[in-house]
JSON list of C-alpha atoms in Angstrom, two decimals:
[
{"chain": "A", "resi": 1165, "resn": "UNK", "atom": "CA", "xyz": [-140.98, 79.67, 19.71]},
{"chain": "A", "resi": 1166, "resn": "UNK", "atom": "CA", "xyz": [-142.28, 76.09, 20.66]},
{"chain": "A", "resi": 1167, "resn": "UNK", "atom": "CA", "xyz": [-139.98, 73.03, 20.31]},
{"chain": "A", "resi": 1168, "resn": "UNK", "atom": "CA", "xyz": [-141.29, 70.57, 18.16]},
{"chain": "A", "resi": 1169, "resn": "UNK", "atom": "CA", "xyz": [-140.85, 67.27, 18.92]},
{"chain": "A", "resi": 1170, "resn": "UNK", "atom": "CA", "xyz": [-141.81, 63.62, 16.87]},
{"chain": "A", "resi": 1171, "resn": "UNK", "atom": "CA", "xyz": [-143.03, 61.21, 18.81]},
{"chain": "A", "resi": 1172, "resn": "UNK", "atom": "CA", "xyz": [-142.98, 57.70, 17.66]},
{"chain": "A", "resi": 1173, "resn": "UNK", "atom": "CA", "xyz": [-144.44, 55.00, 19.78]},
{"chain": "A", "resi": 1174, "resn": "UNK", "atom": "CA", "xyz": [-146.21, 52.17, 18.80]},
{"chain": "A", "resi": 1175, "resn": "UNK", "atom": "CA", "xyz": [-148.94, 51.81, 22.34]},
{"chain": "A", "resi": 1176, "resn": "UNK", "atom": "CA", "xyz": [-151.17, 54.68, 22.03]},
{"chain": "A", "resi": 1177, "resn": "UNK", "atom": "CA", "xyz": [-151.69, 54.81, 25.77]},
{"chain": "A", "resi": 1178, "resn": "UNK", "atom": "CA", "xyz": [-147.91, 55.82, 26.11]},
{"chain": "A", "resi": 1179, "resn": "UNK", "atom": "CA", "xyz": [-148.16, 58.30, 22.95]},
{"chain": "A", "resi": 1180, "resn": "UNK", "atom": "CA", "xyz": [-151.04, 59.78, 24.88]},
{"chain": "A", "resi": 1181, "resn": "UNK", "atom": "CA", "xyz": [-149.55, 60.35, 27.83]},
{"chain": "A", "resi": 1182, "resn": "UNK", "atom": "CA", "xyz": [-146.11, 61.63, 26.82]},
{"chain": "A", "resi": 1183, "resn": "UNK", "atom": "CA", "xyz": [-148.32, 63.69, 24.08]},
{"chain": "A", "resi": 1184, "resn": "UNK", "atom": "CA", "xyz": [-150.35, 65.08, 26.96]},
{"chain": "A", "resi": 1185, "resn": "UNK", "atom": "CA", "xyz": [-147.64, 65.60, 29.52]},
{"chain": "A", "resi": 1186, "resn": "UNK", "atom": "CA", "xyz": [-145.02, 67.31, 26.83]},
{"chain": "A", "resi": 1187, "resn": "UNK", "atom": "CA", "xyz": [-147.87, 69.48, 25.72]},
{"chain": "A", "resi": 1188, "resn": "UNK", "atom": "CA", "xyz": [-148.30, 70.84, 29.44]},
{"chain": "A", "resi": 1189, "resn": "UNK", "atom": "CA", "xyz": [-144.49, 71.68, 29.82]},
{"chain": "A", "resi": 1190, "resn": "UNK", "atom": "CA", "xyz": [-145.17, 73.79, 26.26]},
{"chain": "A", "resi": 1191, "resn": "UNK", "atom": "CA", "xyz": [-143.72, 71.62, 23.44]},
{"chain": "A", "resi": 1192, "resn": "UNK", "atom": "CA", "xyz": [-145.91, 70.97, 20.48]},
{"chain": "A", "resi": 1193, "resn": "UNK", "atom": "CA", "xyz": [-145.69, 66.78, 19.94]},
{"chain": "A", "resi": 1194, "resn": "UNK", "atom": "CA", "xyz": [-146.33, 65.51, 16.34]},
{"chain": "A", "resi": 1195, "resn": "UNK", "atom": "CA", "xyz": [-147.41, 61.40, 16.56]},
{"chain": "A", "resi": 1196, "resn": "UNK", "atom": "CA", "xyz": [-146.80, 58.48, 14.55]},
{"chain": "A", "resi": 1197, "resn": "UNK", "atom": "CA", "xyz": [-147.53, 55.08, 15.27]},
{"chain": "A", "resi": 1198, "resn": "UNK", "atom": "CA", "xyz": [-145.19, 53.14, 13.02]},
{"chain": "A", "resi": 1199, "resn": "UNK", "atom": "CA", "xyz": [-141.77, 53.41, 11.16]},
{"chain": "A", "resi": 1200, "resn": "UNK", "atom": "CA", "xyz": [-143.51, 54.91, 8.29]},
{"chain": "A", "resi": 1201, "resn": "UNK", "atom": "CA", "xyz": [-145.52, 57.56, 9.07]},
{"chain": "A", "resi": 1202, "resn": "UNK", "atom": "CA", "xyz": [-142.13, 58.37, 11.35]},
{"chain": "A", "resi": 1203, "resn": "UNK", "atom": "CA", "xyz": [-140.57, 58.53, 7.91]},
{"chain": "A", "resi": 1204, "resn": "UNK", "atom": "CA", "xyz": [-142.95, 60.58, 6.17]},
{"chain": "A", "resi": 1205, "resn": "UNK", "atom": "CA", "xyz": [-143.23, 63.02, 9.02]},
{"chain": "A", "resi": 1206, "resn": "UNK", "atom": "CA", "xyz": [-139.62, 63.38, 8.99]},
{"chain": "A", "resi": 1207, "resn": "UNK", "atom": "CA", "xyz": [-139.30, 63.94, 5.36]},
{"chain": "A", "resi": 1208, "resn": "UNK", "atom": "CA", "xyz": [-142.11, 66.81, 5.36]},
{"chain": "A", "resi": 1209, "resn": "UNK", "atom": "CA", "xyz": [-141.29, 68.77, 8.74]},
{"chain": "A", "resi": 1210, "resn": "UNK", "atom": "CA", "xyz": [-138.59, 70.09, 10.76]},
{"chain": "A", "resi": 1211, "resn": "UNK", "atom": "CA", "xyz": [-137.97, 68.66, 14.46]},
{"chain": "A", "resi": 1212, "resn": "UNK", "atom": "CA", "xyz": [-136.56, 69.53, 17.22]},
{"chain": "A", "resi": 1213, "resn": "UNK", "atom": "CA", "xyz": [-136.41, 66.92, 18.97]},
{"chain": "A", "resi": 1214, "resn": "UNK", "atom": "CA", "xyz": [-137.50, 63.03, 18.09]},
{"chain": "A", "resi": 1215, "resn": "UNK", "atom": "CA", "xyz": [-138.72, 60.31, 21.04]},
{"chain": "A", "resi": 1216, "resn": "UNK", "atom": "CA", "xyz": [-138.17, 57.00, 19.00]},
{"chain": "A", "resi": 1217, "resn": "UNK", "atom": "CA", "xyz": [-139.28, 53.71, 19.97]},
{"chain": "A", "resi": 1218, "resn": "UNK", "atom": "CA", "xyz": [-137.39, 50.36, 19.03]},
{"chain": "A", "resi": 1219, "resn": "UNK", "atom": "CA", "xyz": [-140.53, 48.39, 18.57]},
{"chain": "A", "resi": 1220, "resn": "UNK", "atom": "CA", "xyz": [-142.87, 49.94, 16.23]},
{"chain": "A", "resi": 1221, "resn": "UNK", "atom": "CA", "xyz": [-144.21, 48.38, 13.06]},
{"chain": "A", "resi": 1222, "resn": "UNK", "atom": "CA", "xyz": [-143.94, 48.70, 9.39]},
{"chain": "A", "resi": 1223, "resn": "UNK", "atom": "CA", "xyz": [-140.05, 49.79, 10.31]},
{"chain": "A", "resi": 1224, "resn": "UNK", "atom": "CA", "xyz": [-138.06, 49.33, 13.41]},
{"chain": "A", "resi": 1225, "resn": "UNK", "atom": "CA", "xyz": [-136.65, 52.35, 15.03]},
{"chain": "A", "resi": 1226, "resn": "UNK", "atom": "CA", "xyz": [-133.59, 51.02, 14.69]},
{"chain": "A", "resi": 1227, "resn": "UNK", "atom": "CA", "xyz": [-133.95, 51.06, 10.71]},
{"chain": "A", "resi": 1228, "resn": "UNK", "atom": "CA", "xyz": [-135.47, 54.84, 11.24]},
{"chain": "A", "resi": 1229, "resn": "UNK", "atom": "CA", "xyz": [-132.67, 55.96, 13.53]},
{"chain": "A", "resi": 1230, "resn": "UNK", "atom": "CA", "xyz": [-129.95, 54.89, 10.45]},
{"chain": "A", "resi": 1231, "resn": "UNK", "atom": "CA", "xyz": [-132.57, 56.62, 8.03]},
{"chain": "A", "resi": 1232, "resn": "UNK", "atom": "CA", "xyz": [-132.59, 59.57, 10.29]},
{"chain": "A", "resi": 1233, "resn": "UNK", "atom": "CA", "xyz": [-129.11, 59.42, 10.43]},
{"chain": "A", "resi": 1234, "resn": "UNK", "atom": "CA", "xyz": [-128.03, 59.48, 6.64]},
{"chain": "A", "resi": 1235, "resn": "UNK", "atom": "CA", "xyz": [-129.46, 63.42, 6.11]},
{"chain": "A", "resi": 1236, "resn": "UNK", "atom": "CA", "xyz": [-129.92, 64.44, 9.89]},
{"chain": "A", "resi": 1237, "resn": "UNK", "atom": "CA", "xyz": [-128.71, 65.41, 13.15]},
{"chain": "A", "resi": 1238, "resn": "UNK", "atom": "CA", "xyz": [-131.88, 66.11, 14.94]},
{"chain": "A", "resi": 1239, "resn": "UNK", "atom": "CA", "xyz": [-131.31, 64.41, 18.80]},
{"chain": "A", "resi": 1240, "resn": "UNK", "atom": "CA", "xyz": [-132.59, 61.49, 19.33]},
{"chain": "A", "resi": 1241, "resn": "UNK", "atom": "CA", "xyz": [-134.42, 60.13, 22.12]},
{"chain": "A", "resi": 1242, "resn": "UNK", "atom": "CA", "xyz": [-134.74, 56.42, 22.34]},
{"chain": "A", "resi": 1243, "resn": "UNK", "atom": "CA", "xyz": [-137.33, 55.29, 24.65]},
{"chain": "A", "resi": 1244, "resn": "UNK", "atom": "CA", "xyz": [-137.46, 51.76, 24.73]},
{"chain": "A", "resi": 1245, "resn": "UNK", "atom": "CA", "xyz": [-138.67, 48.18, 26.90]},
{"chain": "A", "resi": 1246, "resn": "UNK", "atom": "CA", "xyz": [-135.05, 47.02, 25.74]},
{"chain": "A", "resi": 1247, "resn": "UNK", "atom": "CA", "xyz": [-133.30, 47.94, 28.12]},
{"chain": "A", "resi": 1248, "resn": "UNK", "atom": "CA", "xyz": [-129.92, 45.90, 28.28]},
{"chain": "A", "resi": 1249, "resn": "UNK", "atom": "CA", "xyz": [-126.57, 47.32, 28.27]},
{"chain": "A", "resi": 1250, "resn": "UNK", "atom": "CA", "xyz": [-126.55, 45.82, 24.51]},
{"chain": "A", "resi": 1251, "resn": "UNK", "atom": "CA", "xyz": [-129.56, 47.67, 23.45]},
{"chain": "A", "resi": 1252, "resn": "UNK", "atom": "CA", "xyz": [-128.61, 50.75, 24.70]},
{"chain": "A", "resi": 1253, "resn": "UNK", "atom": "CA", "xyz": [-124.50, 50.68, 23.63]},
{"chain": "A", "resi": 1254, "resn": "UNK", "atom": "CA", "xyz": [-126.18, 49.37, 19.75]},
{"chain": "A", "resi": 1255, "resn": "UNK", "atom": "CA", "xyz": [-128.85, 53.01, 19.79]},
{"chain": "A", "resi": 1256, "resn": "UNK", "atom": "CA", "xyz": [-126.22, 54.86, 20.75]},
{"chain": "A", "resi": 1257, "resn": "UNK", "atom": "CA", "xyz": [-123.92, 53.57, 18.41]},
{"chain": "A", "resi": 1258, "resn": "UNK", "atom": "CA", "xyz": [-126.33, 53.98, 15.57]},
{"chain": "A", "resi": 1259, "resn": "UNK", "atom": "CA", "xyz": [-126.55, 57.58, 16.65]},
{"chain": "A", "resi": 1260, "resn": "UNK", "atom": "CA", "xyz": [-129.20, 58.14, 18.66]},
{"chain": "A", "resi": 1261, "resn": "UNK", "atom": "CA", "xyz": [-127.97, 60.97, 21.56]},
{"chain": "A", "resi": 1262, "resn": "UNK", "atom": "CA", "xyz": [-129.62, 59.38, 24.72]},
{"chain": "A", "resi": 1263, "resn": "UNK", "atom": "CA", "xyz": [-131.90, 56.04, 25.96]},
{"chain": "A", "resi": 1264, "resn": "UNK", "atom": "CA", "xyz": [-134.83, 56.07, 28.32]},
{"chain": "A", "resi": 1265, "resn": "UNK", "atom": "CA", "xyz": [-135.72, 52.54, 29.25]},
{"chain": "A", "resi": 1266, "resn": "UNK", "atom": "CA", "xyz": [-139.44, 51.64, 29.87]},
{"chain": "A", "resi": 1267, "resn": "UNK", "atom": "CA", "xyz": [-140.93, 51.77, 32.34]},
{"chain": "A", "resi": 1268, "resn": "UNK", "atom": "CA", "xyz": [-139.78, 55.68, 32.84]},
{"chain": "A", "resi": 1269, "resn": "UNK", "atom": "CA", "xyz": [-141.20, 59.25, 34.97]},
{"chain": "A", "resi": 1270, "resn": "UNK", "atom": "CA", "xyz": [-142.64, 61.70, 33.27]},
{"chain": "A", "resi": 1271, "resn": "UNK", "atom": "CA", "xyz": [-140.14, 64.00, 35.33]},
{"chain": "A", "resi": 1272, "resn": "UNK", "atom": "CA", "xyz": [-137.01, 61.91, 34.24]},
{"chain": "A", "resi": 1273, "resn": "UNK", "atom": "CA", "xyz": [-138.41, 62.33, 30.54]},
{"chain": "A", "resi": 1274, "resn": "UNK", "atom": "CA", "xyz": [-138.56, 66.09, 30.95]},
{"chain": "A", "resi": 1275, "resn": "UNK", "atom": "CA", "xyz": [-135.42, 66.24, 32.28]},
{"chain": "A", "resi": 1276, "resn": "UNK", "atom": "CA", "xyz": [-134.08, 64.39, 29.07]},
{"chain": "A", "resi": 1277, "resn": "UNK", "atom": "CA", "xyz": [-135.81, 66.26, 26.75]}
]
């Protein structure tokens, strides 16, 4: 059975490519563009596995990861241009499982995911 991953990033060049490339190694990738449609995908299906941006409209992933948070523990990936210690240690502590910082390799994502 297929993992099935959320995906919620903001530049739909990005989206596309980690879409594209996750697809090849044989996940199925679900999209959204902004906090909510995150939100609503999250209420309505069952992940695996969510790749969360920081800097997304409508809601921040940082207000999505807490919202995630109160009825889940799905892992969560933050992949972020913040990259300071700071940003990192405050996902983490907000319960997010790991941090990719921006620019990243597809073959580092993999190996995260």
């Amino acid at each position: 059975m297929q993992k099935v991953i959320l995906l919620v990033e903001d530049d739909k060049e990005i989206s596309h490519l980690i879409k594209s490339h996750l697809e090849s190694e044989n996940f199925t990738i679900i999209t959204a563009f902004d906090g909510e449609e995150a939100l609503s995908h999250f209420q309505q299906d069952k992940f695996d596995l969510i790749l969360l941006d920081l800097m997304i409209p409508k809601l921040s992933g940082m207000e999505l990861l807490k919202k995630f948070r109160e009825t889940s523990l799905v892992p969560v990936l933050i992949i972020s241009a913040k990259g300071s210690d700071i940003d990192k240690a405050l996902g983490l502590g907000f319960g997010a499982d790991d941090y990719i910082s921006k620019p990243f390799s597809m073959i580092e994502l993999t190996a995260r995911v």
